[in-house]
Coordinates of C-alpha atoms and ligand atoms in Angstrom, one line a residue:
M3 CA -26.1 7.4 -21.4
T4 CA -24.8 5.4 -18.2
E5 CA -21.6 2.5 -19.1
H6 CA -20.7 -0.4 -16.7
K7 CA -18.1 1.4 -14.9
G8 CA -16.8 -1.7 -12.9
F9 CA -13.8 -4.7 -13.6
T10 CA -14.7 -7.3 -16.5
S11 CA -14.4 -10.2 -14.6
N12 CA -13.3 -12.0 -10.8
F13 CA -9.8 -11.9 -11.8
G14 CA -9.2 -8.8 -13.1
A15 CA -11.2 -7.4 -9.9
I16 CA -8.5 -9.4 -7.6
M17 CA -5.7 -8.6 -10.1
A18 CA -6.5 -5.0 -9.4
A19 CA -6.7 -5.1 -5.5
V20 CA -3.9 -7.1 -4.7
G21 CA -2.5 -3.9 -7.1
S22 CA -3.1 -1.3 -4.7
A23 CA -2.2 -3.6 -1.8
V24 CA 1.0 -4.9 -2.5
G25 CA 3.4 -2.3 -2.5
L26 CA 6.9 -0.9 -1.4
G27 CA 5.0 -2.1 2.3
N28 CA 5.5 -5.5 1.8
I29 CA 8.6 -5.2 -0.6
W30 CA 10.6 -2.4 1.9
R31 CA 8.2 -2.4 4.9
F32 CA 7.2 -5.8 6.0
P33 CA 10.9 -7.5 6.0
Y34 CA 12.4 -4.9 8.1
I35 CA 9.9 -4.4 11.1
C36 CA 9.3 -8.2 11.2
G37 CA 12.8 -8.2 11.7
Q38 CA 13.4 -6.4 14.2
Y39 CA 10.8 -7.3 16.2
G40 CA 11.5 -11.0 16.5
G41 CA 10.9 -12.5 13.3
G42 CA 8.6 -15.7 13.5
A43 CA 7.0 -13.7 17.0
F44 CA 6.2 -10.7 15.2
L45 CA 5.1 -12.9 11.7
V46 CA 2.5 -14.7 14.3
V47 CA 0.8 -11.8 15.6
Y48 CA 0.5 -10.0 12.6
L49 CA -1.5 -12.9 10.7
C50 CA -4.1 -13.2 12.9
F51 CA -4.1 -9.4 13.0
V52 CA -4.3 -9.4 8.7
F53 CA -6.2 -12.0 8.7
L54 CA -8.9 -11.0 11.7
I55 CA -9.1 -7.7 11.6
G56 CA -7.6 -6.6 8.2
M57 CA -9.6 -8.8 6.3
A58 CA -12.6 -7.7 8.0
L59 CA -11.9 -4.2 7.7
M60 CA -11.6 -4.8 3.6
M61 CA -14.9 -6.8 3.6
T62 CA -16.3 -3.7 5.3
E63 CA -15.1 -1.5 2.5
F64 CA -16.2 -3.4 0.0
V65 CA -19.7 -4.2 1.5
I66 CA -19.9 0.2 1.5
G67 CA -19.0 0.4 -2.1
R68 CA -20.2 -2.4 -3.8
R69 CA -24.0 -2.1 -2.3
S70 CA -23.5 2.0 -2.4
Q71 CA -21.8 1.9 -6.2
H72 CA -20.2 5.2 -4.9
S73 CA -17.1 6.2 -4.3
P74 CA -16.4 7.1 -0.5
V75 CA -17.8 10.8 -0.3
K76 CA -21.7 9.7 -1.4
A77 CA -21.4 6.1 -0.2
F78 CA -21.7 7.1 3.4
S79 CA -24.6 8.9 2.7
T80 CA -26.8 6.8 -0.1
L81 CA -26.6 3.7 2.8
R82 CA -28.2 6.3 5.5
P83 CA -29.2 9.4 4.2
D84 CA -30.7 10.1 7.2
K85 CA -27.6 10.6 8.3
P86 CA -25.4 12.5 6.1
G87 CA -22.9 13.6 8.2
W88 CA -21.3 10.9 7.8
R89 CA -20.0 12.1 4.0
F90 CA -17.0 13.2 6.1
V91 CA -15.8 10.6 6.8
G92 CA -15.5 9.4 3.2
L93 CA -14.1 13.1 2.6
F94 CA -11.5 12.3 5.3
G95 CA -10.3 9.1 3.2
I96 CA -9.4 11.2 -0.2
I97 CA -7.9 14.3 1.6
T98 CA -6.1 11.3 3.1
C99 CA -5.7 9.2 0.1
F100 CA -4.1 12.5 -1.0
L101 CA -1.1 13.1 1.5
I102 CA -0.2 9.0 0.8
L103 CA 0.3 9.5 -2.3
S104 CA 2.1 12.5 -2.3
L105 CA 4.9 10.6 0.0
Y106 CA 4.4 7.3 -1.7
L107 CA 5.2 9.4 -5.2
V108 CA 8.6 11.0 -3.9
I109 CA 9.3 7.2 -2.7
S110 CA 8.2 6.2 -6.4
G111 CA 10.5 8.4 -7.5
W112 CA 13.6 6.7 -6.5
T113 CA 13.2 3.9 -7.6
L114 CA 12.3 5.0 -10.7
N115 CA 15.8 6.8 -10.5
Y116 CA 17.8 3.7 -9.4
V117 CA 16.4 1.8 -11.8
G118 CA 18.5 4.5 -14.4
D119 CA 21.5 4.5 -11.7
T120 CA 22.0 0.9 -12.2
A121 CA 21.1 0.0 -15.2
T122 CA 23.8 2.1 -16.5
G123 CA 26.3 0.6 -14.2
A124 CA 26.5 4.3 -12.3
L125 CA 26.7 2.1 -8.9
A126 CA 28.3 -0.5 -9.8
N127 CA 32.1 0.2 -8.6
M128 CA 30.6 2.2 -5.4
D129 CA 31.3 1.0 -2.1
G130 CA 29.0 1.4 0.7
T131 CA 30.0 4.6 2.2
M132 CA 29.8 5.8 -1.8
L133 CA 26.4 4.2 -1.6
D134 CA 25.4 5.9 1.2
Q135 CA 26.4 9.4 0.1
H136 CA 24.8 8.7 -3.7
F137 CA 21.6 8.1 -1.6
S138 CA 21.4 11.0 0.8
H139 CA 23.4 13.4 -2.6
F140 CA 20.6 12.5 -4.5
S141 CA 17.6 12.4 -2.6
S142 CA 17.9 15.8 -1.1
S143 CA 18.5 17.5 -4.4
A144 CA 16.3 20.0 -5.8
I145 CA 15.7 18.0 -9.7
R146 CA 16.7 14.5 -10.4
P147 CA 13.6 13.7 -7.5
V148 CA 11.4 16.2 -8.4
I149 CA 11.4 15.0 -12.1
C150 CA 11.6 11.3 -11.1
L151 CA 8.2 11.9 -9.1
A152 CA 7.0 14.2 -12.3
I153 CA 7.4 11.0 -14.7
F154 CA 5.9 8.6 -11.9
T155 CA 2.9 11.0 -12.3
I156 CA 2.4 10.9 -16.1
M157 CA 3.1 7.4 -16.2
T158 CA 0.7 6.6 -13.2
A159 CA -2.1 9.4 -15.0
A160 CA -2.1 8.0 -17.8
V161 CA -3.3 4.4 -16.5
I162 CA -6.0 6.5 -15.3
L163 CA -7.0 8.1 -18.3
G164 CA -7.8 4.5 -19.9
G165 CA -9.8 4.3 -16.9
V166 CA -11.3 1.0 -15.3
Q167 CA -11.3 -1.8 -17.7
K168 CA -9.0 -0.5 -20.0
G169 CA -7.2 1.1 -17.9
I170 CA -6.3 -0.4 -14.0
E171 CA -7.8 -3.6 -14.6
K172 CA -5.6 -4.2 -17.9
V173 CA -2.4 -3.1 -16.5
S174 CA -2.6 -4.4 -13.6
K175 CA -3.3 -7.9 -15.3
I176 CA -0.4 -7.6 -16.9
L177 CA 2.3 -6.1 -13.8
M178 CA 1.1 -8.7 -11.4
P179 CA 2.0 -11.6 -12.8
I180 CA 5.2 -9.6 -13.7
L181 CA 5.7 -9.0 -10.1
V182 CA 5.3 -11.8 -8.8
L183 CA 8.3 -13.3 -11.6
L184 CA 10.6 -11.3 -10.4
L185 CA 10.0 -11.7 -7.3
V186 CA 10.7 -15.7 -7.6
V187 CA 14.1 -14.6 -9.5
M188 CA 15.2 -12.8 -7.0
C189 CA 13.9 -15.2 -4.1
V190 CA 16.0 -17.6 -6.1
R191 CA 19.2 -16.1 -6.4
S192 CA 19.1 -14.7 -2.3
L193 CA 18.0 -18.1 -0.9
T194 CA 21.0 -19.9 -3.2
L195 CA 24.0 -18.1 -2.1
P196 CA 26.1 -18.7 0.2
G197 CA 25.4 -18.1 4.4
S198 CA 21.7 -17.4 3.1
M199 CA 20.5 -19.3 6.1
G200 CA 20.9 -16.6 8.4
G201 CA 18.2 -14.2 6.7
V202 CA 16.0 -16.4 7.0
E203 CA 16.4 -17.5 10.3
Y204 CA 16.9 -13.5 11.1
L205 CA 12.9 -13.7 9.7
F206 CA 11.6 -16.4 11.0
K207 CA 12.9 -17.6 13.8
P208 CA 10.8 -16.2 17.0
D209 CA 12.1 -13.9 19.8
F210 CA 9.4 -13.0 21.8
S211 CA 11.5 -10.5 24.1
K212 CA 11.7 -8.5 20.8
L213 CA 8.3 -8.5 20.1
G214 CA 6.9 -6.0 23.0
A215 CA 3.6 -3.6 23.6
A216 CA 5.5 -1.8 20.6
G217 CA 5.6 -4.9 18.2
V218 CA 1.9 -5.5 18.3
L219 CA 0.9 -2.2 17.7
A220 CA 4.0 -2.2 14.9
A221 CA 1.9 -5.9 13.7
L222 CA -1.5 -4.1 13.7
G223 CA -0.7 -0.6 12.0
Q224 CA 1.5 -2.8 9.2
A225 CA -1.7 -5.5 8.6
L226 CA -3.7 -1.6 7.7
F227 CA -1.3 -0.2 5.7
S228 CA -0.2 -3.2 3.6
L229 CA -4.2 -4.0 2.9
S230 CA -4.5 -0.5 2.0
V231 CA -7.8 -0.4 4.1
G232 CA -8.7 2.8 6.1
M233 CA -8.9 5.7 3.2
G234 CA -11.8 4.5 1.2
V235 CA -9.7 3.1 -2.0
M236 CA -11.3 -0.4 -1.3
V237 CA -14.7 1.6 -0.9
V238 CA -14.2 2.6 -4.5
Y239 CA -12.5 -0.8 -5.9
G240 CA -15.5 -2.5 -3.8
S241 CA -18.1 0.0 -6.5
Y242 CA -16.5 -1.8 -9.6
I243 CA -16.4 -5.9 -8.2
P244 CA -19.3 -7.3 -10.0
K245 CA -22.1 -8.1 -8.3
D246 CA -22.2 -11.5 -8.4
D247 CA -18.8 -11.8 -7.1
N248 CA -18.1 -13.5 -3.8
L249 CA -16.9 -11.1 -1.6
M250 CA -16.1 -12.5 1.4
R251 CA -13.6 -15.1 -1.2
T252 CA -12.3 -11.8 -3.3
S253 CA -10.8 -10.2 0.3
L254 CA -9.1 -13.9 1.6
W255 CA -7.4 -14.5 -2.0
I256 CA -6.6 -10.8 -2.3
T257 CA -5.4 -11.3 1.9
V258 CA -3.2 -14.0 0.8
C259 CA -1.7 -13.1 -1.7
D260 CA -0.4 -9.7 -0.2
T261 CA 0.8 -11.4 2.7
L262 CA 2.7 -14.4 0.5
I263 CA 4.4 -11.3 -2.1
A264 CA 5.5 -10.0 2.0
L265 CA 6.9 -13.4 3.1
M266 CA 8.6 -13.5 0.0
S267 CA 10.7 -10.3 -0.4
G268 CA 11.6 -10.8 2.9
L269 CA 13.0 -14.1 1.0
A270 CA 14.2 -11.6 -0.9
I271 CA 16.4 -8.9 0.7
F272 CA 16.9 -10.8 4.5
P273 CA 19.4 -14.1 2.9
A274 CA 20.7 -12.2 0.6
V275 CA 22.2 -9.3 3.2
F276 CA 23.1 -12.0 5.7
S277 CA 26.0 -13.7 3.0
C278 CA 27.4 -10.4 2.1
G279 CA 27.7 -10.3 6.1
L280 CA 26.1 -6.6 6.1
E281 CA 23.9 -4.9 8.7
P282 CA 19.2 -5.4 8.0
A283 CA 19.5 -2.1 9.4
G284 CA 16.0 -0.8 8.4
G285 CA 14.6 2.6 6.4
P286 CA 14.7 3.5 3.0
G287 CA 18.3 3.1 3.3
L288 CA 18.0 -0.9 3.3
V289 CA 16.6 -0.8 -0.3
F290 CA 18.3 1.8 -1.8
K291 CA 21.7 1.8 0.2
V292 CA 22.2 -2.0 1.5
L293 CA 20.7 -3.4 -1.3
P294 CA 22.9 -1.9 -4.3
M295 CA 25.9 -3.5 -2.0
V296 CA 24.8 -6.9 -2.0
F297 CA 24.4 -6.7 -6.1
N298 CA 27.9 -5.1 -6.2
S299 CA 28.7 -7.8 -4.5
M300 CA 27.2 -10.4 -7.4
N301 CA 29.7 -8.7 -9.9
P302 CA 32.3 -10.9 -10.6
V303 CA 35.5 -8.8 -11.8
T304 CA 35.5 -9.8 -15.2
G305 CA 33.0 -11.4 -17.2
F306 CA 29.2 -11.4 -16.9
P307 CA 27.1 -8.3 -14.6
T308 CA 25.2 -10.6 -12.5
G309 CA 25.0 -7.8 -9.9
T310 CA 23.6 -5.5 -12.1
V311 CA 20.8 -7.8 -14.1
F312 CA 19.7 -8.6 -10.6
A313 CA 20.1 -5.3 -9.4
V314 CA 17.8 -3.8 -12.8
I315 CA 15.2 -6.7 -11.6
F316 CA 15.0 -5.4 -8.4
F317 CA 14.6 -2.0 -9.2
V318 CA 12.1 -2.9 -11.6
L319 CA 10.1 -5.2 -9.2
L320 CA 9.6 -1.5 -6.4
V321 CA 8.4 -0.1 -9.4
T322 CA 6.2 -2.3 -10.8
A323 CA 4.7 -2.9 -7.1
A324 CA 4.5 0.7 -6.0
L325 CA 2.9 2.2 -9.8
T326 CA 0.1 -0.4 -9.3
S327 CA -0.8 1.3 -5.8
A328 CA -0.3 4.9 -6.6
I329 CA -2.4 3.6 -9.5
S330 CA -5.4 2.6 -6.8
L331 CA -5.0 6.4 -4.3
F332 CA -5.1 8.1 -7.8
E333 CA -8.4 7.0 -8.4
A334 CA -9.6 6.6 -5.3
I335 CA -9.6 10.9 -6.4
T336 CA -10.0 10.4 -9.2
A337 CA -13.3 9.1 -8.6
W338 CA -14.6 11.8 -5.9
A339 CA -14.1 14.4 -8.5
T340 CA -16.1 12.8 -10.9
E341 CA -18.9 11.8 -9.0
S342 CA -19.2 14.7 -6.8
L343 CA -17.1 17.7 -8.1
H344 CA -18.9 16.5 -11.5
I345 CA -15.5 16.9 -13.5
R346 CA -14.7 14.8 -16.7
R347 CA -12.3 12.4 -16.4
T348 CA -9.4 13.3 -18.6
P349 CA -9.6 17.0 -17.0
A350 CA -10.1 15.7 -13.6
T351 CA -7.0 13.7 -14.6
L352 CA -4.9 16.5 -15.5
V353 CA -5.5 18.2 -12.5
I354 CA -5.2 16.5 -9.7
A355 CA -2.2 15.3 -11.2
L356 CA -0.6 18.6 -11.4
C357 CA -1.7 19.2 -7.9
V358 CA 0.3 15.9 -6.7
I359 CA 3.3 16.8 -8.2
A360 CA 3.2 20.2 -5.9
I361 CA 2.5 18.4 -2.7
A362 CA 5.0 15.7 -3.9
A363 CA 7.3 18.3 -4.8
F364 CA 7.6 20.2 -1.5
C365 CA 7.5 16.9 0.4
S366 CA 10.4 16.4 -1.8
L367 CA 12.9 19.4 -1.8
S368 CA 11.7 19.9 2.1
L369 CA 14.5 16.7 2.1
G370 CA 17.2 18.8 0.8
P371 CA 16.7 23.0 -0.5
L372 CA 13.9 24.0 1.8
N373 CA 14.7 22.0 4.5
H374 CA 14.6 24.9 6.8
I375 CA 10.6 25.5 6.5
H376 CA 9.5 23.6 8.9
I377 CA 5.4 22.8 9.8
A378 CA 4.3 21.8 12.8
G379 CA 8.3 22.4 14.2
M380 CA 9.4 19.9 10.8
P381 CA 9.9 19.7 7.2
L382 CA 6.9 18.9 5.1
F383 CA 8.3 15.3 4.4
D384 CA 8.3 14.0 7.8
L385 CA 4.9 15.4 9.0
V386 CA 3.1 14.1 6.0
D387 CA 5.1 11.2 6.6
R388 CA 3.9 11.1 10.3
L389 CA 0.3 11.9 9.8
T390 CA -0.3 9.5 7.0
A391 CA 1.0 6.7 8.8
A392 CA -0.1 7.1 12.1
Y393 CA -3.0 9.2 12.3
L394 CA -5.0 9.8 9.8
P395 CA -5.8 5.8 8.1
P396 CA -6.7 4.8 12.1
I397 CA -9.0 7.4 12.0
C398 CA -10.2 7.1 8.8
A399 CA -10.8 3.1 9.3
L400 CA -12.2 3.6 13.3
L401 CA -15.0 5.7 11.7
T402 CA -15.3 3.2 8.6
V403 CA -16.0 0.6 10.6
L404 CA -18.2 1.7 13.2
F405 CA -20.6 3.1 10.9
F406 CA -20.7 -0.4 9.6
G407 CA -20.9 -2.2 12.4
W408 CA -23.5 0.9 14.0
V409 CA -25.3 3.1 11.3
M410 CA -25.5 0.4 8.8
P411 CA -28.2 -1.6 8.7
G412 CA -27.9 -5.4 9.6
A413 CA -29.6 -6.7 6.7
D414 CA -28.3 -4.7 3.7
I415 CA -25.1 -6.1 4.6
H416 CA -26.0 -9.7 5.0
D417 CA -28.1 -9.3 1.5
E418 CA -25.1 -7.2 -0.2
L419 CA -22.5 -10.0 1.4
S420 CA -25.0 -13.1 0.3
N421 CA -25.4 -11.9 -3.3
H422 CA -29.1 -11.3 -2.1
G423 CA -29.6 -14.6 -0.5
T424 CA -27.3 -16.9 -2.9
L425 CA -23.8 -17.2 -1.1
K426 CA -23.9 -19.0 2.3
T427 CA -22.5 -16.5 4.4
G428 CA -22.1 -18.9 8.3
Y429 CA -19.2 -16.9 8.3
Y430 CA -21.4 -13.5 9.4
P431 CA -21.8 -13.7 13.6
V432 CA -18.0 -13.4 13.0
L433 CA -17.3 -11.1 11.0
R434 CA -20.6 -9.0 12.9
F435 CA -18.7 -9.5 16.4
L436 CA -15.4 -8.5 14.9
T437 CA -16.6 -5.0 13.3
R438 CA -18.7 -4.4 16.3
Y439 CA -15.7 -4.6 18.8
I440 CA -12.9 -5.9 18.4
A441 CA -11.5 -3.6 15.6
P442 CA -12.9 -0.3 16.4
I443 CA -10.8 -1.7 20.1
A444 CA -7.8 -2.0 18.4
L445 CA -7.4 1.0 16.2
L446 CA -8.6 2.9 19.2
L447 CA -5.3 1.4 20.8
V448 CA -3.3 2.3 17.4
L449 CA -4.1 5.8 17.7
I450 CA -3.5 6.8 21.0
T451 CA -0.4 4.7 21.4
G452 CA 0.6 6.7 17.5
I453 CA -0.5 10.3 18.8
F454 CA 0.9 9.8 22.8
G455 CA 2.8 6.9 21.9
N456 CA 7.1 8.0 20.8
Ligands
LIG504 N1 -0.7 -1.1 1.0 C1 0.7 -0.1 -0.3 C2 1.6 -0.9 0.3 O1 1.7 -2.0 0.6 C3 0.7 1.1 0.4 C4 -1.0 1.9 0.6 C5 -1.8 2.6 1.9 C6 -1.8 2.5 0.3 N2 -2.6 2.5 1.7 C7 -3.0 2.5 0.6 C8 -1.8 2.1 -1.4 C9 -4.1 3.2 -0.2 C10 -2.8 2.2 -2.3 C11 -4.2 3.0 -1.5 O2 2.8 0.0 0.0

């Protein structure tokens, strides 16, 4: 008996895909690189890339997924059975998902730990140096981070076991509105602190001198990462989107939501950092070392621990964002295992969970006890970070868009976008042009600078 495996509604599909897109990339990565590359200047370039290239790639993946009704490996060969070699693009995507998921779980585990640390008040009396030491000590220790990532993986796997409708769709529909609510609370708190306007200025005031070629490429890389495109996850979600859904409108919604949440994250973080007179330094340090300091400064000497409450809210927000992204990565791998390896969903989920915990644990240990073991000249964590940030997604995105632009029959694309001729598709020539020429060239540039640059 075949059951309908997809999302039950348009809203559910949007929530699940927004859940995938909105993640750690929005909340800590976007604000930091936006500030670094000239605020408003970066923002203008980023918005162009997100809406032109990022969204075109998302539509590409949705069309491939929904048309074929398969996960990436089978999707390509279903659409062009005469060219079976393209299925390796799908396989490549699955491997990328696996690696990204491993790294994502390590950092998600940290966010889980910080929910505990802030809720118990363990960080409440620490100054900057102590917070710094606390983070270094925690992230390089052997047991605690591994336990945290294992718990986080179990939470993710539990949702996957629930299935597409009762697990992913249901959880996304609950968690995404909560996430937005928590973010609004954080924005209001941050923007009403004295001296917060310095942070708004840092984020939005255009400084084109800081942008440069590096900033332009960082904007494109961030646009792809933030929308979760380039590794087949959206092909899988595309295969779950209802057939009567308008793919153009759905993609637009997801892109708009993802961008707004990134902007709100900037407004939740920088005004508060500036109001405390702290350095808006970037990377993991911003969230795990600088922000706890900001929260501590909100705690009055006596009375209600306001800062602690906001700290817990913030880390719960991060856990929520990370969870829905981890779910989509996990689902992509599960869909491949059930479809291509013919393993049932439950055993597949359990095996994947164990494998991914093992790799993530190695990544985590490579920051501490196993730091001396180098692969390709660097610890495993750094290697996976390099691969998943600079190389694998652009390669996979490039091949996917080339397939869409040059290999997949144009009539099929048009038929799928117009829902068999029932929707208007005036944008189609633009999409065609973007996916045939602009996106491949842009991706090639990102890839070349990723390999030869820095
Ligand atoms: N978009 C996610 C974020 O902003 C990160 C991410 C990149 C991702 N690629 C993905 C998430 C694929 C899920 C699937 O944090």
